[in-house]
Short mmCIF file of C-alpha atoms in Angstrom, two decimals:
data_model
loop_
_atom_site.label_atom_id
_atom_site.label_comp_id
_atom_site.label_asym_id
_atom_site.label_seq_id
_atom_site.Cartn_x
_atom_site.Cartn_y
_atom_site.Cartn_z
CA UNK A 56 232.86 20.30 108.65
CA UNK A 57 229.72 22.19 108.62
CA UNK A 58 228.23 20.10 111.27
CA UNK A 59 231.20 20.61 113.95
CA UNK A 60 230.89 22.60 116.76
CA UNK A 61 232.24 26.15 116.92
CA UNK A 62 234.63 25.39 119.68
CA UNK A 63 236.08 22.75 117.77
CA UNK A 64 236.12 24.54 114.36
CA UNK A 65 238.10 27.19 116.22
CA UNK A 66 240.43 24.83 117.89
CA UNK A 67 241.23 23.21 114.35
CA UNK A 68 241.81 26.88 113.08
CA UNK A 69 244.32 27.59 115.80
CA UNK A 70 245.74 24.11 115.22
CA UNK A 71 246.71 24.96 111.71
CA UNK A 72 248.39 28.22 113.02
CA UNK A 73 252.20 28.20 112.60
CA UNK A 74 253.14 29.81 115.93
CA UNK A 75 250.99 27.09 117.77
CA UNK A 76 252.79 24.24 116.13
CA UNK A 77 256.47 25.51 116.69
CA UNK A 78 255.56 26.44 120.37
CA UNK A 79 254.25 22.57 120.88
CA UNK A 80 257.47 21.31 119.18
CA UNK A 81 259.45 23.73 121.33
CA UNK A 82 257.78 22.39 124.41
CA UNK A 83 258.17 18.74 123.66
CA UNK A 84 261.98 19.28 123.15
CA UNK A 85 262.27 21.23 126.55
CA UNK A 86 260.41 18.16 128.18
CA UNK A 87 262.96 15.78 126.21
CA UNK A 88 265.87 17.97 127.53
CA UNK A 89 264.57 17.97 131.19
CA UNK A 90 263.41 14.44 131.34
CA UNK A 91 266.84 13.10 130.29
CA UNK A 92 268.63 13.14 133.93
CA UNK A 93 265.50 11.24 135.43
CA UNK A 94 265.72 8.58 132.81
CA UNK A 95 269.41 8.32 133.37
CA UNK A 96 269.34 7.15 137.02
CA UNK A 97 267.86 3.84 135.80
CA UNK A 98 270.87 2.83 133.71
CA UNK A 99 273.43 0.55 135.01
CA UNK A 100 277.09 1.85 135.51
CA UNK A 101 278.55 0.05 132.58
CA UNK A 102 276.42 1.80 130.29
CA UNK A 103 276.74 5.20 131.88
CA UNK A 104 280.67 4.92 131.54
CA UNK A 105 280.48 4.58 127.82
CA UNK A 106 279.64 8.23 127.10
CA UNK A 107 280.17 11.59 128.94
CA UNK A 108 279.06 14.96 128.11
CA UNK A 109 282.56 16.21 126.61
CA UNK A 110 281.42 13.94 123.90
CA UNK A 111 277.60 15.00 123.58
CA UNK A 112 278.22 18.81 123.88
CA UNK A 113 279.90 19.33 120.18
CA UNK A 114 277.07 17.28 118.61
CA UNK A 115 274.59 19.49 120.43
CA UNK A 116 276.56 22.76 119.53
CA UNK A 117 276.46 21.60 115.88
CA UNK A 118 272.86 20.87 115.90
CA UNK A 119 271.80 24.14 117.43
CA UNK A 120 274.04 26.14 115.26
CA UNK A 121 272.77 24.46 112.06
CA UNK A 122 269.22 24.62 113.05
CA UNK A 123 269.30 28.23 113.54
CA UNK A 124 270.68 28.78 110.41
CA UNK A 125 268.45 26.52 108.50
CA UNK A 126 265.29 27.68 110.28
CA UNK A 127 266.01 31.37 109.50
CA UNK A 128 266.59 30.34 105.82
CA UNK A 129 263.50 28.20 105.57
CA UNK A 130 261.45 31.04 106.92
CA UNK A 131 262.81 33.66 104.51
CA UNK A 132 261.98 31.04 101.62
CA UNK A 133 258.56 30.74 102.95
CA UNK A 134 258.00 34.27 103.20
CA UNK A 135 259.38 34.93 99.55
CA UNK A 136 256.90 32.11 98.30
CA UNK A 137 254.16 33.46 100.00
CA UNK A 138 254.70 36.85 98.48
CA UNK A 139 255.32 35.49 95.10
CA UNK A 140 251.86 33.49 95.28
CA UNK A 141 249.97 36.57 96.34
CA UNK A 142 251.67 38.55 93.54
CA UNK A 143 250.77 36.16 90.95
CA UNK A 144 247.38 34.76 92.23
CA UNK A 145 245.58 36.66 94.75
CA UNK A 146 246.35 38.03 98.50
CA UNK A 147 243.60 35.83 99.44
CA UNK A 148 245.68 32.66 98.86
CA UNK A 149 248.47 33.71 101.36
CA UNK A 150 245.99 32.85 104.37
CA UNK A 151 245.65 29.28 102.87
CA UNK A 152 249.38 28.97 102.42
CA UNK A 153 249.96 30.03 106.06
CA UNK A 154 247.68 26.89 107.18
CA UNK A 155 249.83 24.53 105.02
CA UNK A 156 250.79 21.53 107.37
CA UNK A 157 253.80 20.46 105.36
CA UNK A 158 255.52 23.82 105.86
CA UNK A 159 254.44 24.03 109.42
CA UNK A 160 255.58 20.49 110.41
CA UNK A 161 259.17 21.09 108.62
CA UNK A 162 259.65 24.58 110.32
CA UNK A 163 258.32 23.19 113.60
CA UNK A 164 261.03 20.26 113.34
CA UNK A 165 263.84 22.65 112.53
CA UNK A 166 262.84 25.28 115.39
CA UNK A 167 262.00 22.51 117.82
CA UNK A 168 265.37 21.01 117.32
CA UNK A 169 267.26 24.07 117.77
CA UNK A 170 265.39 25.00 121.19
CA UNK A 171 266.25 21.08 122.30
CA UNK A 172 269.85 21.30 121.74
CA UNK A 173 269.95 24.76 122.90
CA UNK A 174 268.15 23.92 126.10
CA UNK A 175 270.28 20.68 126.72
CA UNK A 176 273.61 23.00 126.28
CA UNK A 177 272.09 25.44 128.85
CA UNK A 178 271.33 22.75 131.14
CA UNK A 179 274.98 21.15 131.10
CA UNK A 180 276.67 24.23 131.54
CA UNK A 181 274.25 25.09 134.46
CA UNK A 182 275.19 21.59 136.19
CA UNK A 183 271.64 20.49 135.96
CA UNK A 184 272.50 17.15 134.09
CA UNK A 185 274.51 14.35 136.18
CA UNK A 186 276.82 12.14 134.55
CA UNK A 187 274.24 9.42 134.10
CA UNK A 188 272.15 11.59 131.71
CA UNK A 189 274.75 11.97 129.30
CA UNK A 190 274.00 8.82 127.25
CA UNK A 191 270.10 9.58 127.43
CA UNK A 192 270.90 13.19 126.01
CA UNK A 193 272.71 11.50 123.13
CA UNK A 194 270.05 9.06 122.42
CA UNK A 195 267.48 11.91 122.33
CA UNK A 196 269.73 14.05 120.06
CA UNK A 197 270.13 11.01 117.51
CA UNK A 198 266.28 10.68 117.52
CA UNK A 199 266.04 14.50 116.99
CA UNK A 200 268.74 14.54 114.23
CA UNK A 201 266.79 11.45 112.24
CA UNK A 202 263.67 13.85 112.44
CA UNK A 203 265.38 16.66 111.03
CA UNK A 204 266.97 14.80 108.13
CA UNK A 205 263.51 13.42 107.25
CA UNK A 206 262.30 16.94 107.62
CA UNK A 207 264.93 18.24 105.44
CA UNK A 208 264.23 15.49 102.59
CA UNK A 209 260.51 16.78 102.76
CA UNK A 210 261.46 20.37 102.47
CA UNK A 211 263.73 19.90 99.73
CA UNK A 212 260.93 18.07 97.67
CA UNK A 213 258.01 20.46 98.55
CA UNK A 214 260.05 23.69 97.68
CA UNK A 215 260.03 22.69 94.32
CA UNK A 216 256.20 23.68 94.07
CA UNK A 217 255.90 25.83 97.21
CA UNK A 218 254.44 29.45 96.13
CA UNK A 219 253.55 28.33 92.27
CA UNK A 220 250.35 29.01 90.60
CA UNK A 221 249.61 25.23 90.62
CA UNK A 222 250.24 24.93 94.29
CA UNK A 223 247.98 28.16 94.84
CA UNK A 224 245.23 26.59 92.64
CA UNK A 225 245.57 23.08 94.55
CA UNK A 226 245.35 24.62 98.01
CA UNK A 227 242.15 27.02 97.13
CA UNK A 228 240.65 24.03 95.66
CA UNK A 229 241.14 21.72 98.44
CA UNK A 230 239.82 24.50 100.75
CA UNK A 231 236.81 24.98 98.69
CA UNK A 232 235.98 21.44 98.41
CA UNK A 233 235.90 20.85 102.09
CA UNK A 234 233.58 23.72 102.65
CA UNK A 235 231.37 22.79 99.77
CA UNK A 236 231.29 19.07 101.17
CA UNK A 237 230.20 20.32 104.49
CA UNK A 238 227.56 22.66 102.89
CA UNK A 239 226.24 19.74 100.79
CA UNK A 240 225.95 17.66 103.77
CA UNK A 241 224.45 20.14 106.23
CA UNK A 242 223.05 23.39 104.19
CA UNK A 243 221.56 24.72 107.38
CA UNK A 244 224.41 23.49 109.74
CA UNK A 245 222.21 21.25 111.52
CA UNK A 246 219.23 23.66 112.03
CA UNK A 247 216.05 24.19 109.98
CA UNK A 248 216.64 25.53 106.52
CA UNK A 249 214.40 28.72 106.04
CA UNK A 250 212.42 28.36 102.86
CA UNK A 251 209.47 30.29 101.08
CA UNK A 252 207.14 28.44 103.35
CA UNK A 253 208.93 29.70 106.55
CA UNK A 254 206.75 32.29 108.29
CA UNK A 255 208.71 34.55 110.91
CA UNK A 256 206.54 35.58 113.93
CA UNK A 257 205.95 39.31 114.09
CA UNK A 258 206.92 39.41 117.66
CA UNK A 259 210.71 39.11 117.82
CA UNK A 260 213.83 40.41 119.54
CA UNK A 261 216.68 41.28 117.39
CA UNK A 262 220.22 39.72 118.46
CA UNK A 263 222.89 42.49 117.64
CA UNK A 264 226.50 41.80 116.45
CA UNK A 265 228.80 42.23 118.93
CA UNK A 266 231.42 43.92 116.64
CA UNK A 267 231.89 45.00 112.91
CA UNK A 268 233.43 42.36 110.58
CA UNK A 269 232.67 39.12 108.46
CA UNK A 270 230.53 36.79 110.00
CA UNK A 271 232.85 33.53 110.19
CA UNK A 272 231.26 31.00 112.25
CA UNK A 273 227.70 30.10 113.55
CA UNK A 274 227.23 27.57 116.24
CA UNK A 275 223.70 26.53 115.88
CA UNK A 276 224.06 24.06 118.74
CA UNK A 277 224.97 27.05 121.18
CA UNK A 278 221.61 29.02 119.76
CA UNK A 279 219.56 25.77 120.77
CA UNK A 280 221.07 25.47 124.14
CA UNK A 281 220.79 29.26 124.88
CA UNK A 282 217.53 30.24 123.45
CA UNK A 283 214.72 31.18 125.97
CA UNK A 284 211.92 28.78 126.75
CA UNK A 285 209.78 27.81 124.01
CA UNK A 286 211.51 30.37 121.91
CA UNK A 287 212.51 30.12 118.20
CA UNK A 288 215.79 31.67 116.74
CA UNK A 289 215.90 32.93 113.13
CA UNK A 290 219.55 33.47 111.88
CA UNK A 291 219.46 36.34 109.21
CA UNK A 292 223.00 36.09 107.83
CA UNK A 293 225.10 33.38 106.31
CA UNK A 294 228.87 33.03 107.03
CA UNK A 295 230.83 35.43 104.62
CA UNK A 296 228.38 38.27 105.25
CA UNK A 297 229.84 41.67 106.45
CA UNK A 298 227.93 43.01 109.34
CA UNK A 299 228.08 45.96 111.50
CA UNK A 300 228.23 46.31 115.25
CA UNK A 301 224.75 46.32 116.72
CA UNK A 302 223.01 45.07 113.36
CA UNK A 303 220.76 42.32 113.88
CA UNK A 304 222.28 39.05 112.92
CA UNK A 305 219.50 36.76 114.28
CA UNK A 306 216.06 36.91 115.87
CA UNK A 307 214.39 35.30 118.70
CA UNK A 308 210.97 34.83 119.31
CA UNK A 309 208.97 36.81 122.00
CA UNK A 310 210.93 39.04 124.59
CA UNK A 311 214.61 38.05 125.62
CA UNK A 312 216.56 39.68 128.27
CA UNK A 313 219.87 41.47 127.81
CA UNK A 314 221.84 38.45 129.31
CA UNK A 315 219.81 36.13 126.77
CA UNK A 316 220.87 38.31 124.06
CA UNK A 317 224.33 38.41 124.99
CA UNK A 318 224.47 34.44 125.23
CA UNK A 319 222.87 34.15 121.76
CA UNK A 320 225.24 36.74 120.40
CA UNK A 321 228.22 34.41 121.46
CA UNK A 322 227.03 31.86 118.82
CA UNK A 323 228.58 34.09 116.09
CA UNK A 324 232.26 34.39 115.57
CA UNK A 325 232.97 37.74 113.78
CA UNK A 326 236.37 38.59 112.41
CA UNK A 327 238.25 41.05 110.15
CA UNK A 328 238.22 38.58 107.14
CA UNK A 329 236.25 35.80 105.42
CA UNK A 330 237.38 32.23 106.32
CA UNK A 331 236.49 28.99 104.79
CA UNK A 332 235.13 26.61 107.49
CA UNK A 333 231.51 27.57 106.78
CA UNK A 334 231.68 29.88 103.90
CA UNK A 335 231.35 27.69 100.89
CA UNK A 336 231.38 30.54 98.46
CA UNK A 337 234.92 31.85 99.63
CA UNK A 338 237.01 28.94 98.26
CA UNK A 339 235.07 29.47 94.67
CA UNK A 340 235.76 33.16 94.97
CA UNK A 341 239.42 32.75 95.58
CA UNK A 342 239.83 30.31 92.62
CA UNK A 343 237.94 32.93 90.48
CA UNK A 344 240.23 35.70 91.58
CA UNK A 345 243.13 33.64 90.54
CA UNK A 346 241.67 33.41 87.08
CA UNK A 347 240.98 37.05 86.76
CA UNK A 348 244.46 37.84 87.84
CA UNK A 349 245.66 35.51 85.35
CA UNK A 350 243.69 37.34 82.71
CA UNK A 351 244.87 40.72 83.54
CA UNK A 352 247.09 42.68 80.91
CA UNK A 353 249.93 42.51 82.93
CA UNK A 354 250.10 38.71 83.47
CA UNK A 355 248.17 37.34 80.29
CA UNK A 356 247.77 33.77 81.19
CA UNK A 357 244.67 32.49 79.90
CA UNK A 358 245.98 28.96 80.60
CA UNK A 359 245.74 29.50 84.31
CA UNK A 360 242.26 30.90 83.78
CA UNK A 361 241.17 27.77 81.85
CA UNK A 362 242.64 25.47 84.75
CA UNK A 363 240.65 27.29 87.41
CA UNK A 364 237.44 27.03 85.12
CA UNK A 365 238.06 23.36 84.90
CA UNK A 366 238.81 23.03 88.87
CA UNK A 367 235.65 24.97 89.69
CA UNK A 368 233.58 22.96 87.20
CA UNK A 369 234.73 19.92 89.31
CA UNK A 370 233.98 21.23 92.45
CA UNK A 371 230.40 22.25 91.57
CA UNK A 372 229.55 19.08 89.94
CA UNK A 373 230.70 17.24 93.20
CA UNK A 374 228.70 19.71 95.13
CA UNK A 375 225.59 19.20 92.90
CA UNK A 376 225.98 15.07 93.54
CA UNK A 377 226.35 15.63 97.49
CA UNK A 378 223.72 18.08 98.35
CA UNK A 379 220.87 16.78 100.30
CA UNK A 380 217.85 17.63 101.88
CA UNK A 381 218.79 18.50 105.85
CA UNK A 382 216.86 17.51 109.02
CA UNK A 383 217.40 19.70 111.91
CA UNK A 384 219.47 17.14 113.91
CA UNK A 385 221.34 19.59 116.04
CA UNK A 386 219.00 22.51 116.52
CA UNK A 387 215.34 21.89 115.78
CA UNK A 388 214.26 25.13 117.18
CA UNK A 389 216.83 27.29 114.99
CA UNK A 390 216.02 28.34 111.51
CA UNK A 391 218.75 29.35 109.25
CA UNK A 392 218.82 30.49 105.66
CA UNK A 393 220.68 28.13 102.96
CA UNK A 394 223.39 28.93 100.50
CA UNK A 395 221.47 29.36 97.09
CA UNK A 396 223.17 27.70 94.16
CA UNK A 397 223.04 30.78 92.12
CA UNK A 398 225.21 32.37 94.77
CA UNK A 399 227.80 29.67 94.22
CA UNK A 400 227.77 29.65 90.62
CA UNK A 401 228.28 33.45 90.50
CA UNK A 402 231.15 33.37 92.89
CA UNK A 403 232.68 30.75 90.95
CA UNK A 404 232.27 32.05 87.09
CA UNK A 405 230.83 35.80 87.20
CA UNK A 406 234.30 37.52 87.35
CA UNK A 407 235.74 35.19 84.70
CA UNK A 408 232.71 35.84 82.44
CA UNK A 409 233.42 39.28 82.73
CA UNK A 410 237.27 39.33 82.54
CA UNK A 411 237.68 36.56 80.05
CA UNK A 412 234.88 37.60 77.54
CA UNK A 413 237.38 38.99 75.00
CA UNK A 414 239.64 35.75 75.08
CA UNK A 415 237.87 33.18 72.88
CA UNK A 416 239.71 30.18 74.36
CA UNK A 417 238.49 31.23 77.93
CA UNK A 418 235.19 32.04 76.68
CA UNK A 419 234.73 28.65 74.99
CA UNK A 420 236.09 26.60 78.06
CA UNK A 421 233.59 28.66 80.17
CA UNK A 422 230.82 27.66 78.07
CA UNK A 423 231.77 24.21 78.07
CA UNK A 424 231.95 24.10 81.71
CA UNK A 425 228.58 25.54 82.12
CA UNK A 426 227.08 23.36 79.84
CA UNK A 427 228.41 20.31 81.84
CA UNK A 428 226.85 21.76 85.18
CA UNK A 429 223.75 22.80 83.34
CA UNK A 430 223.02 18.79 83.43
CA UNK A 431 223.86 18.36 86.90
CA UNK A 432 221.88 16.49 89.35
CA UNK A 433 220.69 19.59 91.47
CA UNK A 434 218.03 21.81 89.88
CA UNK A 435 219.39 24.94 91.41
CA UNK A 436 222.81 24.24 89.86
CA UNK A 437 221.58 23.43 86.43
CA UNK A 438 219.49 26.64 86.47
CA UNK A 439 222.10 28.80 87.68
CA UNK A 440 224.52 27.76 85.03
CA UNK A 441 222.27 28.13 82.14
CA UNK A 442 221.68 31.82 83.54
CA UNK A 443 225.61 32.30 83.95
CA UNK A 444 226.14 30.92 80.22
CA UNK A 445 223.72 33.43 79.04
CA UNK A 446 225.40 36.28 80.99
CA UNK A 447 228.83 34.89 79.78
CA UNK A 448 227.42 35.10 76.03
CA UNK A 449 226.35 38.58 76.54
CA UNK A 450 229.79 39.75 77.91
CA UNK A 451 231.58 38.14 74.78
CA UNK A 452 228.91 39.36 72.48
CA UNK A 453 230.15 43.16 73.75
CA UNK A 454 233.85 42.14 73.70
CA UNK A 455 234.85 42.44 70.26
CA UNK A 456 235.17 39.10 68.96
CA UNK A 457 234.84 37.72 65.61
CA UNK A 458 231.38 37.13 64.31
CA UNK A 459 231.90 33.41 63.77
CA UNK A 460 233.49 33.33 67.26
CA UNK A 461 230.15 34.89 68.63
CA UNK A 462 228.04 32.52 66.76
CA UNK A 463 229.92 29.30 68.21
CA UNK A 464 229.53 30.80 71.89
CA UNK A 465 225.81 31.61 71.22
CA UNK A 466 225.24 28.00 69.85
CA UNK A 467 227.04 26.64 73.24
CA UNK A 468 224.89 29.01 75.40
CA UNK A 469 221.77 27.82 73.60
CA UNK A 470 222.95 24.04 74.42
CA UNK A 471 223.49 24.79 78.23
CA UNK A 472 219.97 26.54 78.31
CA UNK A 473 218.18 23.41 76.71
CA UNK A 474 220.36 21.02 78.98
CA UNK A 475 219.05 22.75 82.17
CA UNK A 476 215.40 22.46 80.92
#
């Protein structure tokens, strides 16, 4: 996903929006309603005489009435489930649940069926339909009814897990996995990664942020296309960083006109909240927040924290296996910093190490996870895991555990340090 261009990423973001999908279904239903009379003229007289609108109208009325009630009821369920998930896990999971494709498809089917039936009734009462259209409308209505039944069966099965802690964990894990895979494949998003040997020229022109907020997307292809002749672009911040209006988000070598700076600034999407597309640490943070919430005195659910630890371990292990050295195949004249391994490990485990220090079950599972990561393929992950293991031990040492429990954790921390060397 990291290699996708900014316009496509934005399209995918809005495609997962509930309102857009409902609108598309409603438009399709209107097209079906308006197209019926034009199809009806191609039917023979015998077929047309088999059915009239006095038989079709009751079916449309039942469909419209029932779908209005079902849509309203389903929306109430969705809102209640999302609020419950936010209360028991973290408010950040709400945005993930809003992008759930199953919920969107089901609700879109219900609302689209209502719009279709309502539009067909209005068109019939206004005299838009001819007698030949009745059988076509009935055929479309049967197809819509079948789709509604399928959607109801999916919805009933899906409701058993909607808004649960397991569902929230799985949704956050999926988002984090997608972002980590994209980051592993393209750490610099197709540009040149900035390393210790990268020398930034003295004569540069800053590219100011057009607004305040979180840096969400960087279109390195656009930076490559809009850079001045022979100019090099150095990006200063990664997605997930909060920037202020007028703050430099990048630098371009030489002197750049105001128009050139504005075109370059358009490559940066800034919004009110962090997103997952290019922010690999955000999904890890959400999972970590779920664990911290579970460890709060009001909930006291170590099992959920342990489940989050295990999922985070699997995510970072897969990332360590996939991470690769990147070549600048999209923007050879653009330089961008890469996500440090210790930043990812801290996003995943630092809050859990702090909040779970006094719960021996959580502390032991955390040490086991870090011990496993200390043997990962990527050297950065190994070193970061060993450092986090030492930090977690220090937290536990001060958390009032029994002496033998502290000794056990110390041995596990030493094992992780030895495995990273």
